[in-house]
PDB file of C-alpha atoms in Angstrom:
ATOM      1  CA  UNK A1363       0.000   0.000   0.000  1.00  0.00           C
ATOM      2  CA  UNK A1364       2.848   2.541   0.767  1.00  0.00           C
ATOM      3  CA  UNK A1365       4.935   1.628  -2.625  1.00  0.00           C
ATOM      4  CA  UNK A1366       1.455   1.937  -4.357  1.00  0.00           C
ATOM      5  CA  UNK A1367       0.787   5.618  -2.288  1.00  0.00           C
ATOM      6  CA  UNK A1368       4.113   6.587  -3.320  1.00  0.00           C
ATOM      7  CA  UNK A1369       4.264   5.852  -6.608  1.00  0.00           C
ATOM      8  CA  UNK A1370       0.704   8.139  -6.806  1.00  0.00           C
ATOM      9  CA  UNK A1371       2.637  10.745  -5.163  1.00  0.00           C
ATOM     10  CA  UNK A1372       5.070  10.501  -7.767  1.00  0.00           C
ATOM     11  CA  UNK A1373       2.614  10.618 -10.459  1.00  0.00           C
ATOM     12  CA  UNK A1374       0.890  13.821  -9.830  1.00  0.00           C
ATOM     13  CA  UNK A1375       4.364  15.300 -12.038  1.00  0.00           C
ATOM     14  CA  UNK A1376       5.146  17.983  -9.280  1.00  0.00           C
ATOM     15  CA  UNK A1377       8.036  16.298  -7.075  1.00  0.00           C
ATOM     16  CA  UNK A1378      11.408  15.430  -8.607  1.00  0.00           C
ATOM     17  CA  UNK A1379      11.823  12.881  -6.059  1.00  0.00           C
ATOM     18  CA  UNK A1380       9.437  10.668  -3.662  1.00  0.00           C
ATOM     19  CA  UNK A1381      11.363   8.379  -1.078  1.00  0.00           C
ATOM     20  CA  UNK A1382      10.513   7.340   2.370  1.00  0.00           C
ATOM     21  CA  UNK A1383      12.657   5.705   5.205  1.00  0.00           C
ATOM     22  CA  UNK A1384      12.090   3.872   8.499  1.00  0.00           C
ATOM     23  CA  UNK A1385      13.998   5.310  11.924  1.00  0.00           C
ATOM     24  CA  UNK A1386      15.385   2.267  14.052  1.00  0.00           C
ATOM     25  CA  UNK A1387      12.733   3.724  16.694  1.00  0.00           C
ATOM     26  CA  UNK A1388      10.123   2.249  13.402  1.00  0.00           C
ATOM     27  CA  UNK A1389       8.945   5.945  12.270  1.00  0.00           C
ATOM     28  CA  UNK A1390       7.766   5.943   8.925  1.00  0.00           C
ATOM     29  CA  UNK A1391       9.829   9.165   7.371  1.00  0.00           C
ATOM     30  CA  UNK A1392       8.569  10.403   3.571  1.00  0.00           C
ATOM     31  CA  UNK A1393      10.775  12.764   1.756  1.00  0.00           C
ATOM     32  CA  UNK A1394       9.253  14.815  -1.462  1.00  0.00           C
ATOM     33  CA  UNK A1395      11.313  17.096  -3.494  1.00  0.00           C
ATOM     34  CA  UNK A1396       9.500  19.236  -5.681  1.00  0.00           C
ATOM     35  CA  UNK A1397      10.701  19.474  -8.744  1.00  0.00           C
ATOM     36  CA  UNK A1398      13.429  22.605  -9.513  1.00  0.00           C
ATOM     37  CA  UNK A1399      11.925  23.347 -13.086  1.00  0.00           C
ATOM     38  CA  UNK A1400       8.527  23.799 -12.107  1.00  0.00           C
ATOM     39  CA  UNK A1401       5.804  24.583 -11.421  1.00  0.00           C
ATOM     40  CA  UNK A1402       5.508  25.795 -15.641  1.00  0.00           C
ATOM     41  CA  UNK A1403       6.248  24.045 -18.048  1.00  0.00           C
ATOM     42  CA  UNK A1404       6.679  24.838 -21.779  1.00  0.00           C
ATOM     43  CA  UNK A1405       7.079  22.477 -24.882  1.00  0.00           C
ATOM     44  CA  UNK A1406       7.407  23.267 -28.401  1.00  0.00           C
ATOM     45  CA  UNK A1407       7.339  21.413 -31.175  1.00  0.00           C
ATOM     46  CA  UNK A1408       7.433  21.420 -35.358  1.00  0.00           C
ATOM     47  CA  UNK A1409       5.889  19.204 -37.548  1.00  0.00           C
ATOM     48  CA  UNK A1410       5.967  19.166 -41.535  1.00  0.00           C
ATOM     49  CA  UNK A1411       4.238  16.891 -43.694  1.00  0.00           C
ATOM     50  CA  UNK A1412       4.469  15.862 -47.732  1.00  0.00           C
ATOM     51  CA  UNK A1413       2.792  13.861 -50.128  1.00  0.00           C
ATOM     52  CA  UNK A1414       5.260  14.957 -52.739  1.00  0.00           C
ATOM     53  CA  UNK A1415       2.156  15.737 -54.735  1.00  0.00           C
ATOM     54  CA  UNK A1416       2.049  19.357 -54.151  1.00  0.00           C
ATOM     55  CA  UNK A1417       0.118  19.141 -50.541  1.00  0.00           C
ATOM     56  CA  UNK A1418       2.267  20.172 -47.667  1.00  0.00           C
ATOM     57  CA  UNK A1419       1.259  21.060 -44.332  1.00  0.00           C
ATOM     58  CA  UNK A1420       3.402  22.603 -41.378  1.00  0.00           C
ATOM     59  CA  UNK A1421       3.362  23.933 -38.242  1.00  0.00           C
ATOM     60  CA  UNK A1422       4.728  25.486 -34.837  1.00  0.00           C
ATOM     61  CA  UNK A1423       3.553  24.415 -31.499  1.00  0.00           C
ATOM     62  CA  UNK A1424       3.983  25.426 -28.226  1.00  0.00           C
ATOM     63  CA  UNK A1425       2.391  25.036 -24.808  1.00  0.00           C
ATOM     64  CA  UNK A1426       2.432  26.375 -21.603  1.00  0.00           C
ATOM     65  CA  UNK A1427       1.136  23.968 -18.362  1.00  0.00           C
ATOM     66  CA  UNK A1428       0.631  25.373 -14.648  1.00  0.00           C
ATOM     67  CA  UNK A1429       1.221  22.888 -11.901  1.00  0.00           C
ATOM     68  CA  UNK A1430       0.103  22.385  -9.307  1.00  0.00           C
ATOM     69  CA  UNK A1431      -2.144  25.375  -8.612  1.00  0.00           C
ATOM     70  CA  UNK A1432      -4.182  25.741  -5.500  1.00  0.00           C
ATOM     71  CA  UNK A1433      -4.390  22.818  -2.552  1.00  0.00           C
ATOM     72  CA  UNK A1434      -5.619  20.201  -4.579  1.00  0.00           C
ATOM     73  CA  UNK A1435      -3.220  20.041  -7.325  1.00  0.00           C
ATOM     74  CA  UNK A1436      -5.696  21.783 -10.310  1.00  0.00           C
ATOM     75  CA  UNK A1437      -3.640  22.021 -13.543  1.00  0.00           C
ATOM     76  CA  UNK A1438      -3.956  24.830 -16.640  1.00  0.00           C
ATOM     77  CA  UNK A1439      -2.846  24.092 -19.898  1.00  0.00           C
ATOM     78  CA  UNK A1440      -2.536  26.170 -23.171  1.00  0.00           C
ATOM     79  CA  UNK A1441      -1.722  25.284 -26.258  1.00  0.00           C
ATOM     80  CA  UNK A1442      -1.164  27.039 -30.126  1.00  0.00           C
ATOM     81  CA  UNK A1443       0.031  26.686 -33.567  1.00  0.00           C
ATOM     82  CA  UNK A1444       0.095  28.385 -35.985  1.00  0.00           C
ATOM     83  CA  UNK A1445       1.096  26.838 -39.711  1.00  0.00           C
ATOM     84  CA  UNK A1446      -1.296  25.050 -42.541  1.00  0.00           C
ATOM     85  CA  UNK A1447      -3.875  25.414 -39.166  1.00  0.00           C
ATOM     86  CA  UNK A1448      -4.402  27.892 -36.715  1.00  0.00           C
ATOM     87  CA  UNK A1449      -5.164  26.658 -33.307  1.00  0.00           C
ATOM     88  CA  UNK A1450      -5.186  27.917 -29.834  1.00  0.00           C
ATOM     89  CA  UNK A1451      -7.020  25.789 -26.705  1.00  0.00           C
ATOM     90  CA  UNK A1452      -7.025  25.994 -23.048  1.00  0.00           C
ATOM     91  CA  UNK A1453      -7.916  23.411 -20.297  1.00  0.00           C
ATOM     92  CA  UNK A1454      -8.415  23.805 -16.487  1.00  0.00           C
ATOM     93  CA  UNK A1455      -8.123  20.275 -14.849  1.00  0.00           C
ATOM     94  CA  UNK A1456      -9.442  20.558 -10.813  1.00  0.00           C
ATOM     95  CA  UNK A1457      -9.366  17.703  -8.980  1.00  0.00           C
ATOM     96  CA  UNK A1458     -12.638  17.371  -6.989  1.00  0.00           C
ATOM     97  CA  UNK A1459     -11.475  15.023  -3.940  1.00  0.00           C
ATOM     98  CA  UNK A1460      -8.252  15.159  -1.504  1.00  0.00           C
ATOM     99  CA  UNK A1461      -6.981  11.635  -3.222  1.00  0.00           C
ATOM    100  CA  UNK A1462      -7.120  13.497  -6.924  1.00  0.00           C
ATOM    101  CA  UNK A1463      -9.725  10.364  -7.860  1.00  0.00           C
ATOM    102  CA  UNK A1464     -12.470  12.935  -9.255  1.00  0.00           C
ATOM    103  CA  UNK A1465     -11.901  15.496 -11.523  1.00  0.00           C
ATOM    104  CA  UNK A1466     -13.974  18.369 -13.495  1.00  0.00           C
ATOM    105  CA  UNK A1467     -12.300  19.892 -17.055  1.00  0.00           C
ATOM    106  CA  UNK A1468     -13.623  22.873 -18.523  1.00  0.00           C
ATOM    107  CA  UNK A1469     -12.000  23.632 -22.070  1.00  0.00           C
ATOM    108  CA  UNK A1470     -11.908  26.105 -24.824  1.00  0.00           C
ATOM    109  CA  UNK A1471     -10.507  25.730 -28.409  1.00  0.00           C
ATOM    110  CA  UNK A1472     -10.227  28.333 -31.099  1.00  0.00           C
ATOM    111  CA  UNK A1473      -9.404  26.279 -34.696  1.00  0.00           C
ATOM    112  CA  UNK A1474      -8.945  27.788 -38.314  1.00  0.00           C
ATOM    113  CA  UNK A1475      -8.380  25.230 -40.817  1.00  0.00           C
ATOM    114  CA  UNK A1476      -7.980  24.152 -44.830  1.00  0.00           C
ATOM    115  CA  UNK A1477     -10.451  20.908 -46.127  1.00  0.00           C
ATOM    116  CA  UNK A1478      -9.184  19.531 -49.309  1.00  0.00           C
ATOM    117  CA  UNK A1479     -12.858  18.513 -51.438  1.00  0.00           C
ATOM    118  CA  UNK A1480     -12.161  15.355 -53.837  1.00  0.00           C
ATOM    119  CA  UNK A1481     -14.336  13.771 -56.142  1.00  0.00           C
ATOM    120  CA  UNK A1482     -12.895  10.442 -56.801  1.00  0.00           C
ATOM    121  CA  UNK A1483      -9.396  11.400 -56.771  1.00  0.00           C
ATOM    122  CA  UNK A1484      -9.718  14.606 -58.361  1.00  0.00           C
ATOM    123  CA  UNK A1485      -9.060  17.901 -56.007  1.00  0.00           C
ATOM    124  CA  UNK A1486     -12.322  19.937 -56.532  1.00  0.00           C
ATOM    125  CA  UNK A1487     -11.112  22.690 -54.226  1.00  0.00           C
ATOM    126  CA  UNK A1488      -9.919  23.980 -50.635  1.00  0.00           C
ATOM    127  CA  UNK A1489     -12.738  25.086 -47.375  1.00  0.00           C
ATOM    128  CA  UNK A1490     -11.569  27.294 -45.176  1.00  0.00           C
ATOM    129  CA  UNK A1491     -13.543  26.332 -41.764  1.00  0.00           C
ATOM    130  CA  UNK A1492     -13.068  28.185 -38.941  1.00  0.00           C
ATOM    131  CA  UNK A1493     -14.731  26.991 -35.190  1.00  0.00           C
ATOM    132  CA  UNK A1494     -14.634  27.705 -31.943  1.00  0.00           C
ATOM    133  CA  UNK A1495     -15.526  25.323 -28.933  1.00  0.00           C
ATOM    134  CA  UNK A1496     -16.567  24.228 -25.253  1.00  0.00           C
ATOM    135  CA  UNK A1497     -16.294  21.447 -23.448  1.00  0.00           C
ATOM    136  CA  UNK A1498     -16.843  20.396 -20.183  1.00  0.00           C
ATOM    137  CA  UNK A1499     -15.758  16.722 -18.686  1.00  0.00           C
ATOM    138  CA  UNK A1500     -16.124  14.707 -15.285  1.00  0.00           C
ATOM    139  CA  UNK A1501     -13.923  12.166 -15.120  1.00  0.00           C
ATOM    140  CA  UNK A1502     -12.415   9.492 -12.616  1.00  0.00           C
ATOM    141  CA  UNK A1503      -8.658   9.039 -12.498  1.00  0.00           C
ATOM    142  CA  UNK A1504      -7.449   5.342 -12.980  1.00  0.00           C
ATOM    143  CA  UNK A1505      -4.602   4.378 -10.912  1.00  0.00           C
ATOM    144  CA  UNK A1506      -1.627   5.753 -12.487  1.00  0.00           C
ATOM    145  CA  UNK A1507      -2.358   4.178 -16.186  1.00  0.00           C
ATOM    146  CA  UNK A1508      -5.011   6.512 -17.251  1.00  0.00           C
ATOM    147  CA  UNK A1509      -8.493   8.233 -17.084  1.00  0.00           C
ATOM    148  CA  UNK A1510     -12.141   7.716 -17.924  1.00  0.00           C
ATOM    149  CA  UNK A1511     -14.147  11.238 -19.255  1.00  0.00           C
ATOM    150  CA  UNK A1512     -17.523  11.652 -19.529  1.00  0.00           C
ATOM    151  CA  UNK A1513     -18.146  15.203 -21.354  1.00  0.00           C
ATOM    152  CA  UNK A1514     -20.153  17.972 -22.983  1.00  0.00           C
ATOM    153  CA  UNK A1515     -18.775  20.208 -26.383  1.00  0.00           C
ATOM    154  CA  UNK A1516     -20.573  22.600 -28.718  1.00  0.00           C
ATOM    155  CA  UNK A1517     -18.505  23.717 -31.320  1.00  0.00           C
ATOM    156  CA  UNK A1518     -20.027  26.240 -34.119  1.00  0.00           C
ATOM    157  CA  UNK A1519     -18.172  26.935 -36.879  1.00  0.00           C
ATOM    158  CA  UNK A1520     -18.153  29.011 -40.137  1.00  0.00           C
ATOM    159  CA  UNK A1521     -16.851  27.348 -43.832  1.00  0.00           C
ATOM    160  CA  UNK A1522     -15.992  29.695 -46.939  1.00  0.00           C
ATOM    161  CA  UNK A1523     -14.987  28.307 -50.369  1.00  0.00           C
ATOM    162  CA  UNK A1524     -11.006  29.157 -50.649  1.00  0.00           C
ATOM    163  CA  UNK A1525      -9.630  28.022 -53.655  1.00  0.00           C
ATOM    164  CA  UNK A1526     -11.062  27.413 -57.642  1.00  0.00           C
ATOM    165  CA  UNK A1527     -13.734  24.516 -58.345  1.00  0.00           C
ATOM    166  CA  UNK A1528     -13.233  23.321 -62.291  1.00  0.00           C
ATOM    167  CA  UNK A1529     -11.786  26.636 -63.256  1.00  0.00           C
ATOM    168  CA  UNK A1530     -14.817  28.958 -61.636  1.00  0.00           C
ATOM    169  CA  UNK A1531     -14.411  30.506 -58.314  1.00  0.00           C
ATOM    170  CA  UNK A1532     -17.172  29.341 -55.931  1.00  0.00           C
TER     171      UNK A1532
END
């Protein structure tokens, strides 16, 4: 039970270190370091893509994460790129219970990207959609292997025509 506790401990991402040692008197002593390059984080990435057929995609990423904030370890993330799509979203994960079991996860997401339109395989044009969404899960942590989300999104969106349909702009 106290490997299992400590490896949970350990989980939550916030301590760089999670040991625990018995005094000869029998004390249980448990030592957490939190970690020296927190409590934000920032990744940021670059992917490109190529059919050698003339379609190419690309794109920068970053994102920004906030941990732990407040007594019960919530977490904020934010995330962008900008490239073949534009997209920016934001999540608030709070943890509803002391044991970080039950959570709630509110989320918004801003999106602005092409749709290729193919008949067969001939290119018929480019959409330019552009949406913008909610969401809002409850969710049960399992163990330290994953998570089960039960959720709520509305996402409304616009699409415009971008690019020539058999030689006539649409």
């Amino acid at each position: 039970a106290l490997a299992r506790d400590l490896e949970r401990i350990y989980g939550l991402d916030v301590f760089e270190t999670v040991d625990y040692h018995l005094t000869p008197e029998g004390d249980l002593t448990i030592t957490a370091r939190e970690k020296a390059w927190g409590p934000r984080y920032l990744r940021l990435g670059l992917a490109l893509q190529d059919d050698f057929k003339g379609n190419a995609t690309y794109g920068i990423g970053a994102s920004v994460t906030w941990n732990p904030i407040g007594g019960r370890g919530a977490e904020w993330r934010n995330e962008i790129e900008i490239g073949t799509r534009l997209r920016a979203f934001s999540e608030f994960y709070q943890p509803l219970d002391l044991a970080q079991r039950w959570f709630v996860a509110p989320a918004v997401q801003f999106q602005q990207r092409p749709q290729a339109i193919y008949s067969d395989q001939d290119n018929l044009g480019e959409l330019a959609i552009d949406t913008l969404g909610f969401g809002l899960d409850l969710g049960r942590q399992l163990g330290t292997w994953g998570e089960l989300r039960l959720g709520y999104r509305y996402e409304r969106g616009d699409v415009e025509a971008q690019a020539l349909l058999h030689g006539q702009e649409r």
